[in-house]
CSV table of C-alpha atoms and ligand atoms in Angstrom, one decimal:
chain,number,residue,atom,x,y,z
A,196,MET,CA,6.0,2.1,8.3
A,197,SER,CA,7.1,2.1,4.7
A,198,GLU,CA,10.2,3.9,3.6
A,199,VAL,CA,8.0,6.0,1.4
A,200,GLN,CA,5.3,6.6,4.0
A,201,SER,CA,7.9,7.7,6.4
A,202,GLU,CA,9.3,10.1,3.8
A,203,ILE,CA,5.9,11.4,3.0
A,204,GLN,CA,6.6,14.8,4.6
A,205,GLY,CA,10.1,14.9,3.3
A,206,PRO,CA,11.4,17.3,0.7
A,207,LEU,CA,11.7,14.7,-2.1
A,208,ALA,CA,8.3,13.1,-1.7
A,209,THR,CA,5.9,15.9,-2.6
A,210,GLU,CA,2.4,16.3,-3.7
A,211,THR,CA,2.6,17.4,-7.3
A,212,SER,CA,0.2,19.9,-8.9
A,213,LYS,CA,-2.0,22.3,-7.0
A,214,TYR,CA,-3.9,19.4,-5.5
A,215,THR,CA,-2.8,18.1,-2.2
A,216,ARG,CA,-4.2,15.8,0.6
A,217,ASN,CA,-5.8,18.9,2.1
A,218,ASN,CA,-7.0,20.2,-1.3
A,219,PRO,CA,-7.6,17.0,-3.3
A,220,TYR,CA,-8.9,16.7,-6.8
A,221,ALA,CA,-12.4,15.3,-7.3
A,222,SER,CA,-11.5,12.4,-9.6
A,223,THR,CA,-13.9,10.2,-11.4
A,224,VAL,CA,-13.3,6.4,-11.4
A,225,VAL,CA,-13.0,5.5,-15.1
A,226,LEU,CA,-12.0,1.8,-14.8
A,227,ASN,CA,-12.6,-0.6,-12.0
A,228,TYR,CA,-12.3,-4.3,-12.8
A,229,LEU,CA,-11.0,-7.5,-11.3
A,230,LEU,CA,-7.4,-8.4,-12.1
A,231,SER,CA,-7.4,-11.6,-10.1
A,232,GLY,CA,-9.4,-14.5,-11.5
A,233,GLU,CA,-12.3,-16.4,-10.1
A,234,GLY,CA,-11.3,-18.7,-7.3
A,235,SER,CA,-8.4,-16.5,-6.2
A,236,GLU,CA,-7.9,-16.1,-2.5
A,237,LYS,CA,-7.3,-12.4,-3.1
A,238,GLU,CA,-9.3,-9.7,-4.8
A,239,THR,CA,-7.0,-7.4,-6.7
A,240,ARG,CA,-8.5,-4.7,-8.9
A,241,HIS,CA,-7.3,-2.5,-11.7
A,242,ILE,CA,-8.7,1.0,-10.9
A,243,ALA,CA,-8.1,4.1,-13.1
A,244,PHE,CA,-8.7,7.7,-11.8
A,245,SER,CA,-9.4,10.6,-14.1
A,246,LEU,CA,-6.9,13.5,-14.0
A,247,GLU,CA,-7.4,17.1,-14.8
A,248,GLU,CA,-5.2,18.7,-17.5
A,249,GLY,CA,-1.9,19.8,-15.8
A,250,MET,CA,-1.9,16.9,-13.3
A,251,THR,CA,1.3,15.1,-14.3
A,252,TYR,CA,3.1,12.1,-12.8
A,253,THR,CA,6.2,10.1,-13.5
A,254,PRO,CA,6.5,6.3,-13.3
A,255,GLY,CA,7.4,5.6,-9.7
A,256,ASP,CA,4.9,8.1,-8.2
A,257,SER,CA,1.8,7.1,-6.4
A,258,ILE,CA,-1.7,8.5,-6.0
A,259,GLY,CA,-3.2,9.3,-2.7
A,260,VAL,CA,-6.9,8.6,-1.9
A,261,ASN,CA,-8.7,10.3,0.9
A,262,PRO,CA,-11.0,7.5,2.0
A,263,GLU,CA,-14.5,7.3,3.6
A,264,HIS,CA,-15.7,4.7,6.1
A,265,ARG,CA,-18.7,2.7,4.9
A,266,ALA,CA,-22.1,3.8,6.1
A,267,GLU,CA,-22.7,0.5,8.0
A,268,ALA,CA,-19.5,1.0,10.0
A,269,VAL,CA,-20.4,4.6,10.9
A,270,ALA,CA,-24.0,3.5,11.9
A,271,GLU,CA,-22.7,0.8,14.1
A,272,VAL,CA,-20.4,3.2,16.0
A,273,LEU,CA,-23.2,5.7,16.4
A,274,THR,CA,-25.5,3.1,17.8
A,275,ALA,CA,-22.9,1.7,20.2
A,276,LEU,CA,-22.1,5.3,21.4
A,277,GLY,CA,-25.8,6.2,21.6
A,278,PHE,CA,-25.8,9.2,19.3
A,279,THR,CA,-27.8,10.0,16.1
A,280,GLY,CA,-25.0,11.5,14.0
A,281,ASN,CA,-26.9,14.8,13.7
A,282,GLU,CA,-24.9,16.3,16.7
A,283,ARG,CA,-22.6,19.1,15.8
A,284,VAL,CA,-18.8,18.9,16.3
A,285,LEU,CA,-15.8,21.0,15.4
A,286,ASP,CA,-13.4,19.1,13.1
A,287,HIS,CA,-9.5,19.4,13.3
A,288,TYR,CA,-9.7,22.8,11.6
A,289,LYS,CA,-12.5,24.0,13.9
A,290,VAL,CA,-15.0,23.8,11.1
A,291,GLU,CA,-18.5,22.8,12.3
A,292,ILE,CA,-19.7,19.5,10.8
A,293,SER,CA,-22.1,16.7,11.8
A,294,PHE,CA,-20.9,13.9,14.0
A,295,GLU,CA,-21.8,11.5,11.2
A,296,GLU,CA,-19.5,13.3,8.8
A,297,ALA,CA,-16.7,13.3,11.5
A,298,LEU,CA,-17.1,9.5,11.7
A,299,ARG,CA,-17.3,9.1,8.0
A,300,ASN,CA,-14.2,10.9,6.8
A,301,ARG,CA,-12.3,12.7,9.6
A,302,LEU,CA,-11.7,10.1,12.4
A,303,ALA,CA,-10.1,6.7,12.0
A,304,ILE,CA,-12.7,4.3,13.4
A,305,GLY,CA,-10.9,1.3,11.8
A,306,LYS,CA,-7.9,-0.4,13.2
A,307,LEU,CA,-7.6,0.2,17.0
A,308,THR,CA,-4.5,1.7,18.5
A,309,ARG,CA,-3.1,1.6,22.0
A,310,GLY,CA,-3.2,5.4,22.1
A,311,SER,CA,-6.9,5.4,21.5
A,312,ILE,CA,-7.5,2.9,24.3
A,313,GLY,CA,-5.5,5.2,26.6
A,314,GLN,CA,-7.4,8.3,25.7
A,315,TYR,CA,-10.7,6.5,25.9
A,316,ALA,CA,-9.8,5.2,29.4
A,317,ARG,CA,-9.0,8.8,30.5
A,318,LEU,CA,-12.3,10.3,29.4
A,319,PRO,CA,-14.2,11.9,32.3
A,320,GLY,CA,-17.0,9.3,31.9
A,321,ALA,CA,-14.6,6.3,31.8
A,322,PRO,CA,-15.1,5.3,35.5
A,323,GLY,CA,-18.7,4.5,34.6
A,324,VAL,CA,-18.1,2.1,31.7
A,325,GLY,CA,-20.2,-1.0,31.5
A,326,GLY,CA,-19.5,-4.2,29.7
A,327,ARG,CA,-16.2,-5.7,30.9
A,328,GLY,CA,-15.9,-2.7,33.2
A,329,TYR,CA,-13.4,0.1,34.2
A,330,ALA,CA,-10.9,-2.1,36.0
A,331,GLU,CA,-10.4,-4.3,32.9
A,332,LEU,CA,-10.2,-1.2,30.7
A,333,LYS,CA,-7.5,0.3,33.0
A,334,ALA,CA,-5.6,-2.9,32.8
A,335,LEU,CA,-5.0,-2.1,29.1
A,336,ILE,CA,-3.3,1.3,29.6
A,337,GLY,CA,0.1,2.4,30.7
A,338,PRO,CA,3.6,1.2,29.7
A,339,GLU,CA,3.4,-1.8,32.0
A,340,ASN,CA,0.4,-3.1,30.0
A,341,LYS,CA,1.8,-2.5,26.6
A,342,ALA,CA,1.9,-6.2,25.5
A,343,ARG,CA,-1.6,-6.8,26.8
A,344,ALA,CA,-3.0,-3.7,25.0
A,345,GLU,CA,-1.2,-4.7,21.7
A,346,GLU,CA,-2.7,-8.1,21.9
A,347,TYR,CA,-6.2,-6.6,22.5
A,348,CYS,CA,-5.7,-4.2,19.5
A,349,SER,CA,-4.7,-7.0,17.1
A,350,GLY,CA,-7.5,-7.6,14.7
A,351,ARG,CA,-9.8,-5.2,16.5
A,352,GLU,CA,-11.3,-1.8,15.6
A,353,PHE,CA,-12.9,1.1,17.6
A,354,ILE,CA,-16.3,-0.7,17.5
A,355,ASP,CA,-14.8,-3.5,19.5
A,356,LEU,CA,-13.6,-1.2,22.2
A,357,ILE,CA,-16.9,0.6,22.6
A,358,THR,CA,-18.8,-2.7,22.5
A,359,ASP,CA,-16.6,-4.3,25.2
A,360,PHE,CA,-16.4,-1.1,27.3
A,361,PRO,CA,-19.5,1.0,26.6
A,362,GLY,CA,-20.5,4.3,28.1
A,363,ALA,CA,-17.3,6.4,28.5
A,364,LEU,CA,-18.0,9.0,25.9
A,365,ALA,CA,-20.4,11.7,27.1
A,366,ARG,CA,-20.0,14.2,24.2
A,367,PRO,CA,-19.3,13.5,20.5
A,368,GLN,CA,-16.6,16.2,20.5
A,369,GLU,CA,-14.5,14.1,23.0
A,370,LEU,CA,-13.9,11.6,20.3
A,371,PHE,CA,-11.4,14.0,18.6
A,372,ASN,CA,-9.2,13.4,21.6
A,373,VAL,CA,-9.6,9.6,21.3
A,374,LEU,CA,-9.2,8.7,17.7
A,375,PRO,CA,-6.5,9.5,15.2
A,376,ARG,CA,-7.2,11.4,12.0
A,377,LEU,CA,-8.3,9.3,9.0
A,378,THR,CA,-5.3,9.6,6.7
A,379,PRO,CA,-5.0,9.2,2.9
A,380,ARG,CA,-3.8,5.8,1.5
A,381,LEU,CA,-1.2,5.7,-1.2
A,382,TYR,CA,-1.3,3.4,-4.3
A,383,SER,CA,1.6,3.0,-6.7
A,384,ILE,CA,0.7,4.3,-10.1
A,385,ALA,CA,0.6,1.4,-12.6
A,386,SER,CA,0.4,3.4,-15.8
A,387,SER,CA,2.6,5.7,-17.9
A,388,GLN,CA,1.1,9.1,-18.9
A,389,ALA,CA,2.8,8.6,-22.3
A,390,LEU,CA,0.1,6.0,-22.9
A,391,HIS,CA,-2.7,7.3,-20.6
A,392,PRO,CA,-2.5,11.1,-20.6
A,393,ASN,CA,-5.7,11.6,-18.6
A,394,THR,CA,-5.6,8.8,-16.0
A,395,ALA,CA,-3.6,7.4,-13.2
A,396,GLU,CA,-4.1,3.6,-13.0
A,397,THR,CA,-3.6,1.5,-9.9
A,398,SER,CA,-3.6,-2.2,-8.8
A,399,VAL,CA,-5.4,-2.4,-5.5
A,400,ARG,CA,-5.6,-5.5,-3.3
A,401,VAL,CA,-8.9,-5.3,-1.3
A,402,VAL,CA,-8.1,-6.1,2.3
A,403,ARG,CA,-10.7,-8.4,3.8
A,404,TYR,CA,-10.4,-10.6,6.9
A,405,ASP,CA,-12.4,-12.1,9.7
A,406,SER,CA,-11.3,-11.4,13.3
A,407,HIS,CA,-13.0,-11.7,16.7
A,408,GLY,CA,-16.2,-12.8,15.1
A,409,ARG,CA,-16.6,-9.9,12.6
A,410,ALA,CA,-16.0,-9.6,8.9
A,411,ARG,CA,-13.7,-6.7,8.4
A,412,GLN,CA,-12.4,-4.8,5.4
A,413,GLY,CA,-9.7,-2.2,4.8
A,414,VAL,CA,-11.1,1.3,4.9
A,415,CYS,CA,-9.7,2.5,1.6
A,416,SER,CA,-9.2,-0.7,-0.4
A,417,GLY,CA,-12.7,-1.8,0.8
A,418,GLN,CA,-14.2,1.5,-0.5
A,419,LEU,CA,-12.3,1.1,-3.8
A,420,GLY,CA,-13.4,-2.5,-4.1
A,421,GLU,CA,-17.0,-2.1,-3.2
A,422,ARG,CA,-18.2,1.5,-3.5
A,423,ALA,CA,-16.0,3.1,-6.2
A,424,THR,CA,-17.7,1.8,-9.3
A,425,VAL,CA,-17.1,3.6,-12.6
A,426,GLY,CA,-18.5,7.1,-12.4
A,427,ALA,CA,-17.9,7.5,-8.6
A,428,VAL,CA,-16.0,10.6,-7.6
A,429,LEU,CA,-13.2,10.4,-5.0
A,430,PRO,CA,-10.8,13.0,-3.5
A,431,VAL,CA,-7.3,12.2,-4.7
A,432,PHE,CA,-3.8,13.8,-5.1
A,433,LEU,CA,-0.6,12.8,-6.8
A,434,HIS,CA,2.4,12.0,-4.7
A,435,SER,CA,5.8,12.2,-6.2
A,436,ASN,CA,8.6,9.8,-5.3
A,437,GLN,CA,12.0,11.0,-6.5
A,438,TYR,CA,13.6,7.9,-4.9
A,439,PHE,CA,12.0,5.5,-7.3
A,440,ARG,CA,12.8,6.4,-10.9
A,441,LEU,CA,13.8,4.8,-14.2
A,442,PRO,CA,17.4,5.4,-15.1
A,443,GLU,CA,18.0,8.7,-16.9
A,444,ASP,CA,20.0,6.7,-19.5
A,445,PRO,CA,17.3,5.1,-21.7
A,446,SER,CA,19.8,2.4,-22.8
A,447,ALA,CA,20.5,1.2,-19.2
A,448,PRO,CA,19.1,-2.2,-18.3
A,449,VAL,CA,16.6,-2.6,-15.5
A,450,ILE,CA,15.7,-5.5,-13.2
A,451,MET,CA,12.4,-5.3,-11.5
A,452,VAL,CA,11.2,-7.5,-8.6
A,453,GLY,CA,7.5,-7.0,-7.9
A,454,PRO,CA,5.4,-9.8,-6.3
A,455,GLY,CA,1.7,-9.2,-5.9
A,456,THR,CA,0.6,-5.6,-6.2
A,457,GLY,CA,4.3,-4.7,-6.0
A,458,VAL,CA,4.2,-5.2,-9.8
A,459,ALA,CA,2.2,-2.0,-10.2
A,460,PRO,CA,5.0,0.6,-10.7
A,461,PHE,CA,6.7,-1.8,-13.0
A,462,ARG,CA,3.8,-1.9,-15.4
A,463,ALA,CA,4.3,1.9,-15.4
A,464,PHE,CA,8.0,1.6,-16.0
A,465,LEU,CA,7.5,-0.8,-18.9
A,466,GLU,CA,4.7,1.2,-20.5
A,467,GLU,CA,6.9,4.3,-20.3
A,468,ARG,CA,9.9,2.5,-21.9
A,469,GLN,CA,7.7,1.0,-24.5
A,470,ALA,CA,6.0,4.3,-25.4
A,471,LYS,CA,9.3,6.2,-25.6
A,472,GLY,CA,11.1,3.4,-27.5
A,473,GLU,CA,13.8,3.2,-24.9
A,474,SER,CA,16.4,0.6,-25.8
A,475,GLY,CA,17.5,-0.6,-22.4
A,476,ASP,CA,16.8,-4.3,-21.6
A,477,ASN,CA,14.0,-5.0,-19.0
A,478,TRP,CA,13.8,-8.1,-16.7
A,479,LEU,CA,10.8,-8.6,-14.5
A,480,PHE,CA,10.4,-11.0,-11.6
A,481,PHE,CA,6.7,-11.4,-10.7
A,482,GLY,CA,5.2,-13.7,-8.1
A,483,ASP,CA,1.9,-14.5,-6.6
A,484,GLN,CA,-0.1,-17.5,-5.3
A,485,HIS,CA,-1.4,-19.2,-8.5
A,486,ARG,CA,-0.7,-18.8,-12.1
A,487,ALA,CA,-4.3,-19.5,-13.1
A,488,THR,CA,-5.8,-16.8,-10.9
A,489,ASP,CA,-3.2,-14.3,-9.8
A,490,PHE,CA,-0.9,-13.6,-12.8
A,491,LEU,CA,-1.6,-9.8,-12.8
A,492,TYR,CA,-1.4,-8.2,-16.2
A,493,GLU,CA,-0.5,-11.6,-17.8
A,494,GLU,CA,-1.8,-10.7,-21.2
A,495,GLN,CA,0.1,-7.4,-21.3
A,496,PHE,CA,3.3,-8.8,-20.0
A,497,THR,CA,3.1,-11.7,-22.4
A,498,ALA,CA,2.6,-9.2,-25.3
A,499,MET,CA,5.6,-7.2,-24.0
A,500,MET,CA,7.7,-10.4,-24.2
A,501,LYS,CA,6.6,-10.9,-27.8
A,502,ASP,CA,7.3,-7.3,-28.9
A,503,GLY,CA,10.6,-7.2,-27.1
A,504,THR,CA,9.7,-4.6,-24.4
A,505,LEU,CA,10.4,-7.3,-21.9
A,506,THR,CA,13.7,-9.1,-22.3
A,507,ARG,CA,13.0,-11.6,-19.6
A,508,LEU,CA,10.0,-12.5,-17.4
A,509,ASP,CA,10.5,-14.9,-14.5
A,510,THR,CA,7.5,-15.9,-12.5
A,511,ALA,CA,7.2,-17.6,-9.1
A,512,PHE,CA,3.8,-19.0,-8.3
A,513,SER,CA,4.1,-19.8,-4.7
A,514,ARG,CA,1.2,-22.2,-4.3
A,515,ASP,CA,1.2,-24.1,-7.6
A,516,GLN,CA,3.4,-26.9,-6.1
A,517,ALA,CA,3.9,-28.5,-2.7
A,518,GLN,CA,6.9,-26.4,-1.8
A,519,LYS,CA,6.6,-22.6,-1.9
A,520,ILE,CA,8.6,-20.9,-4.7
A,521,TYR,CA,9.2,-17.1,-4.3
A,522,VAL,CA,10.8,-14.5,-6.5
A,523,GLN,CA,14.1,-14.8,-4.6
A,524,ASP,CA,14.2,-18.5,-5.6
A,525,ARG,CA,14.0,-17.4,-9.2
A,526,MET,CA,16.7,-14.9,-8.6
A,527,ALA,CA,18.9,-17.6,-7.1
A,528,GLU,CA,18.3,-19.9,-10.1
A,529,HIS,CA,19.6,-17.1,-12.4
A,530,ALA,CA,22.2,-15.7,-10.2
A,531,GLU,CA,25.0,-15.6,-12.8
A,532,GLU,CA,22.9,-13.9,-15.4
A,533,LEU,CA,21.6,-11.5,-12.9
A,534,TYR,CA,25.1,-10.5,-11.9
A,535,ALA,CA,26.0,-10.2,-15.6
A,536,TRP,CA,23.2,-7.6,-16.0
A,537,LEU,CA,24.5,-5.7,-12.9
A,538,GLU,CA,27.9,-5.7,-14.5
A,539,CYS,CA,26.3,-4.1,-17.6
A,540,GLY,CA,25.1,-1.3,-15.4
A,541,ALA,CA,21.6,-2.6,-14.6
A,542,TYR,CA,19.4,-0.8,-12.2
A,543,PHE,CA,17.7,-3.0,-9.6
A,544,TYR,CA,14.2,-2.2,-8.3
A,545,VAL,CA,12.0,-3.8,-5.6
A,546,CYS,CA,8.4,-3.0,-4.8
A,547,GLY,CA,5.8,-4.6,-2.5
A,548,ASP,CA,5.9,-6.3,0.9
A,549,ALA,CA,8.3,-4.6,3.3
A,550,THR,CA,7.9,-7.1,6.2
A,551,HIS,CA,9.4,-10.2,4.7
A,552,MET,CA,9.8,-10.1,0.9
A,553,ALA,CA,12.1,-7.1,0.6
A,554,ARG,CA,14.8,-8.5,3.0
A,555,SER,CA,14.7,-11.9,1.3
A,556,VAL,CA,15.1,-10.3,-2.1
A,557,GLU,CA,18.1,-8.3,-0.8
A,558,LEU,CA,19.7,-11.4,0.6
A,559,ALA,CA,19.2,-13.2,-2.8
A,560,LEU,CA,20.7,-10.2,-4.5
A,561,LEU,CA,23.7,-10.3,-2.3
A,562,ASP,CA,24.0,-14.0,-2.9
A,563,ALA,CA,23.8,-13.5,-6.7
A,564,ILE,CA,26.5,-10.8,-6.5
A,565,ALA,CA,28.8,-13.1,-4.4
A,566,LYS,CA,28.2,-16.1,-6.7
A,567,GLY,CA,28.5,-14.1,-9.9
A,568,SER,CA,31.7,-12.4,-8.9
A,569,ASN,CA,33.1,-15.4,-7.1
A,570,SER,CA,33.7,-13.2,-4.1
A,571,THR,CA,33.0,-13.1,-0.4
A,572,PRO,CA,29.7,-11.9,1.3
A,573,ASP,CA,31.6,-8.8,2.5
A,574,ARG,CA,32.5,-7.9,-1.0
A,575,ALA,CA,28.9,-8.4,-2.1
A,576,VAL,CA,27.8,-5.9,0.6
A,577,GLU,CA,30.3,-3.4,-0.7
A,578,TYR,CA,29.1,-3.9,-4.3
A,579,LEU,CA,25.5,-3.3,-3.2
A,580,ALA,CA,26.5,-0.2,-1.3
A,581,ALA,CA,28.2,1.1,-4.4
A,582,MET,CA,25.0,0.4,-6.4
A,583,LYS,CA,23.0,2.3,-3.8
A,584,ASN,CA,25.3,5.3,-4.1
A,585,GLN,CA,24.8,5.2,-7.9
A,586,LYS,CA,21.0,5.0,-7.3
A,587,ARG,CA,21.0,1.6,-9.0
A,588,TYR,CA,19.3,-0.1,-6.1
A,589,GLN,CA,15.9,1.5,-5.4
A,590,ARG,CA,13.0,0.2,-3.3
A,591,ASP,CA,9.4,1.2,-2.8
A,592,ILE,CA,8.2,-1.1,0.0
A,593,TYR,CA,5.2,-0.9,2.2
B,809,FAD,C1,4.0,4.0,-1.2
B,809,FAD,C2,2.9,3.0,-1.1
B,809,FAD,C3,2.4,2.4,-2.2
B,809,FAD,C4,1.4,1.4,-2.0
B,809,FAD,N1,0.9,0.8,-3.2
B,809,FAD,C5,-0.1,0.0,-3.1
B,809,FAD,C6,-0.6,-0.7,-4.3
B,809,FAD,O1,-0.1,-0.4,-5.4
B,809,FAD,N2,-1.6,-1.5,-4.1
B,809,FAD,C7,-2.2,-1.8,-2.9
B,809,FAD,O2,-3.1,-2.6,-2.8
B,809,FAD,N3,-1.7,-1.2,-1.8
B,809,FAD,C8,-0.7,-0.4,-1.8
B,809,FAD,N4,-0.3,0.3,-0.7
B,809,FAD,C9,-1.0,0.0,0.6
B,809,FAD,C10,-2.1,0.9,0.7
B,809,FAD,O3,-1.7,2.3,0.9
B,809,FAD,C11,-3.0,0.6,1.9
B,809,FAD,O4,-2.2,0.5,3.1
B,809,FAD,C12,-3.8,-0.6,1.8
B,809,FAD,O5,-4.7,-0.5,0.7
B,809,FAD,C13,-4.6,-0.9,3.1
B,809,FAD,O6,-5.4,0.3,3.4
B,809,FAD,P1,-6.9,0.1,3.8
B,809,FAD,O7,-7.4,1.5,4.2
B,809,FAD,O8,-7.7,-0.7,2.8
B,809,FAD,O9,-6.8,-0.8,5.1
B,809,FAD,P2,-6.8,-0.3,6.6
B,809,FAD,O10,-8.1,0.1,7.0
B,809,FAD,O11,-5.6,0.6,6.7
B,809,FAD,O12,-6.5,-1.7,7.3
B,809,FAD,C14,-5.2,-2.3,7.0
B,809,FAD,C15,-4.9,-2.9,8.4
B,809,FAD,O13,-5.7,-4.0,8.7
B,809,FAD,C16,-5.1,-4.9,9.4
B,809,FAD,N5,-5.2,-6.2,8.8
B,809,FAD,C17,-5.1,-6.5,7.5
B,809,FAD,N6,-5.3,-7.8,7.2
B,809,FAD,C18,-5.4,-8.3,8.5
B,809,FAD,C19,-5.7,-9.6,8.9
B,809,FAD,N7,-5.7,-10.6,8.1
B,809,FAD,N8,-5.8,-9.8,10.2
B,809,FAD,C20,-5.8,-8.8,11.1
B,809,FAD,N9,-5.6,-7.5,10.7
B,809,FAD,C21,-5.4,-7.3,9.4
B,809,FAD,C22,-3.6,-4.5,9.5
B,809,FAD,O14,-3.4,-3.9,10.7
B,809,FAD,C23,-3.5,-3.5,8.4
B,809,FAD,O15,-2.5,-2.6,8.6
B,809,FAD,C24,0.8,1.2,-0.8
B,809,FAD,C25,1.3,1.8,0.3
B,809,FAD,C26,2.3,2.7,0.2
B,809,FAD,C27,2.8,3.4,1.5
B,810,NAP,N1,-1.7,-2.7,4.8
B,810,NAP,C1,-2.4,-3.7,4.2
B,810,NAP,O1,-3.3,-4.2,4.8
B,810,NAP,C2,-2.1,-4.1,2.8
B,810,NAP,C3,-3.1,-4.1,1.8
B,810,NAP,C4,-2.7,-4.5,0.5
B,810,NAP,C5,-1.5,-4.9,0.3
B,810,NAP,N2,-0.6,-4.9,1.3
B,810,NAP,C6,0.7,-5.3,1.2
B,810,NAP,O2,1.1,-5.1,-0.2
B,810,NAP,C7,2.0,-6.1,-0.5
B,810,NAP,C8,1.5,-6.9,-1.7
B,810,NAP,O3,0.4,-7.6,-1.3
B,810,NAP,P1,-0.2,-8.7,-2.3
B,810,NAP,O4,-1.3,-9.5,-1.6
B,810,NAP,O5,-0.5,-8.1,-3.6
B,810,NAP,O6,1.0,-9.7,-2.4
B,810,NAP,P2,1.9,-10.5,-1.4
B,810,NAP,O7,1.2,-10.7,-0.1
B,810,NAP,O8,3.2,-9.8,-1.3
B,810,NAP,O9,2.0,-11.9,-2.1
B,810,NAP,C9,2.6,-12.0,-3.4
B,810,NAP,C10,3.5,-13.2,-3.5
B,810,NAP,O10,4.6,-13.1,-2.6
B,810,NAP,C11,4.7,-14.3,-1.9
B,810,NAP,N3,5.5,-14.1,-0.6
B,810,NAP,C12,5.0,-14.3,0.7
B,810,NAP,N4,6.1,-14.1,1.5
B,810,NAP,C13,7.2,-13.9,0.7
B,810,NAP,C14,8.5,-13.6,1.0
B,810,NAP,N5,9.0,-13.6,2.2
B,810,NAP,N6,9.3,-13.4,0.0
B,810,NAP,C15,8.9,-13.4,-1.3
B,810,NAP,N7,7.6,-13.6,-1.6
B,810,NAP,C16,6.8,-13.8,-0.6
B,810,NAP,C17,3.3,-14.7,-1.7
B,810,NAP,O11,3.3,-16.1,-1.4
B,810,NAP,P3,2.4,-16.8,-0.3
B,810,NAP,O12,1.2,-16.0,0.0
B,810,NAP,O13,2.0,-18.1,-0.9
B,810,NAP,O14,3.3,-17.1,0.9
B,810,NAP,C18,2.7,-14.5,-3.0
B,810,NAP,O15,3.0,-15.5,-3.9
B,810,NAP,C19,2.2,-6.9,0.8
B,810,NAP,O16,3.1,-6.1,1.6
B,810,NAP,C20,0.9,-6.7,1.4
B,810,NAP,O17,1.0,-7.0,2.8
B,810,NAP,C21,-0.9,-4.5,2.6
C-alpha cells in the first residue's frame, strides 16, 4: 500500500471542502485526451474535472474518484450467479438498492482477494458448488493454503471464482459478506489552481492487461479511459496531502523525480511556481519508455525550459536503446551537480512507482550525496536523515 494510501485516514491527509468520499461532488469531465502517442505500449490520458467554487487544492494534493464497474462486467457476474439484477439488497448503510446497483458501485467485483475466496467457501451453499468442486475450493482457504490462494488470485477477478466454482451464493445479500467495498481511487493533481481555478487536472494511466484468457481493465482507470468522455459526470472529492508540498520559501531550489504518471504533481508544482513568479530553481527528472510516444507534457516542459521556469530537464527513455536507462542513471550522471543543489538547500521530491523506482532513486540519491561530499555511505544516510527532518525529502509513491 502506498505511503499516502496508508495515511488516507490520518489527520494530515484529509478530504478538503464539504465534499468527501461519502458525500462526493458531481464533477463534469471537461478535458479527456491522450497524452501518450500512437504506438505507445501505454494509454496515458490527461483528464480535467470541473470544481465548484470554494473547492480548493494545493499542488501535491490528489483527487479521489468513486468508480463504477462497466455494465458488461456487472452483467457477466449476474449471469454467472443466476440473478437478474432487479433483486433488492441492503447496502453497507442498510439502504435498499437493486442488486445491479450493488454490483455496479458498492462491491469490488474486480481483483480477487484471498479473503473473498474464504468467505465464498464458507457460504451455506458452498458444499454444493459445481465446476471444479467444493474440495478444490476448500483447498484454497486457511493459512496453510495461503500461497496456493495467492497464486489463484493473481490476475483473477471475482468472475473467475464464480465461473470456476459456481453455485455457492443462494441470496444476493450474501455477497456483502464475500466482497470488499468498492473504494475510491486517488489521482495526483497535475495542475495549479493559479492557472486553472475551476478544474483539477490529472494524468491517468489506463490499466489494461490479459490474464487467464480474459481481457481485463482497471476499474477506475478503465472507466476514465473509456466511459468518461467530455461532459460525463463523476463523483469526486479532493484529498489533501500535507506531506507533499513545495517549499514555503519561494526562492528554494527543487529537484523533482517523476517517471511515468509520477510526473503529474510536478506539472502542478511547476505551473504554481511559474504562475506565482517564484524565483527558486527547478530541476525535473522524467522517464518513460520511448521519447517519441511517452514524453508526457513534452511541449509544456520544453516551453518551461525556454522561459526559465525549468532550470534543468533530464530525461531517461528506457527503451530507446538496447540497455535500459532510468531516472536514477541520469541522477548518477549528474551526481556532483545534484549534490551542489542539495547544498544550496534544494528540496528533493519523488513521485510514482513505489515497488521498484522509489528505492532505486533513494539509492542513487545516497550515492550522489556520498560522491558529491566525498564521504562514506553512512554519512550520506545521516545527510538524508537530516533532509527528511527538514522536510526536504518528500515522496508520494504508490
Ligand atoms: C496517492 C496516489 C496517487 C496516484 N496518482 C496516480 C496518477 O497520477 N495517475 C495514475 O494513473 N494512477 C495514480 N494512482 C493509482 C490509482 O489510484 C489507481 O490505483 C490506478 O488507476 C488503478 O486503479 P484501477 O481502478 O484502474 O485498477 P484496479 O481495478 O484497482 O486494478 C489494478 C490492479 O490490477 C492488477 N493488475 C494491473 N496490471 C496487471 C497485470 N499486468 N497483470 C495482472 N494484474 C494486473 C493489479 O493487482 C493492480 O493492483 C495513484 C495512487 C495513489 C495512492
Ligand atoms: N495499481 C495500478 O495498477 C496502477 C495503475 C497506473 C499506474 N500505476 C503505477 O503508477 C506508477 C507509474 O506508472 P507508469 O506506467 O506511468 O510509469 P512506470 O511504470 O513507472 O514507468 C515509467 C518509466 O519508469 C521505468 N522504470 C521501470 N522500473 C524502474 C525502476 N526500477 N526505476 C526507475 N524507473 C523504472 C519504466 O521503464 P521500463 O518500463 O522500460 O522498465 C519507464 O521508462 C507505477 O507505480 C505504476 O505501477 C499503477
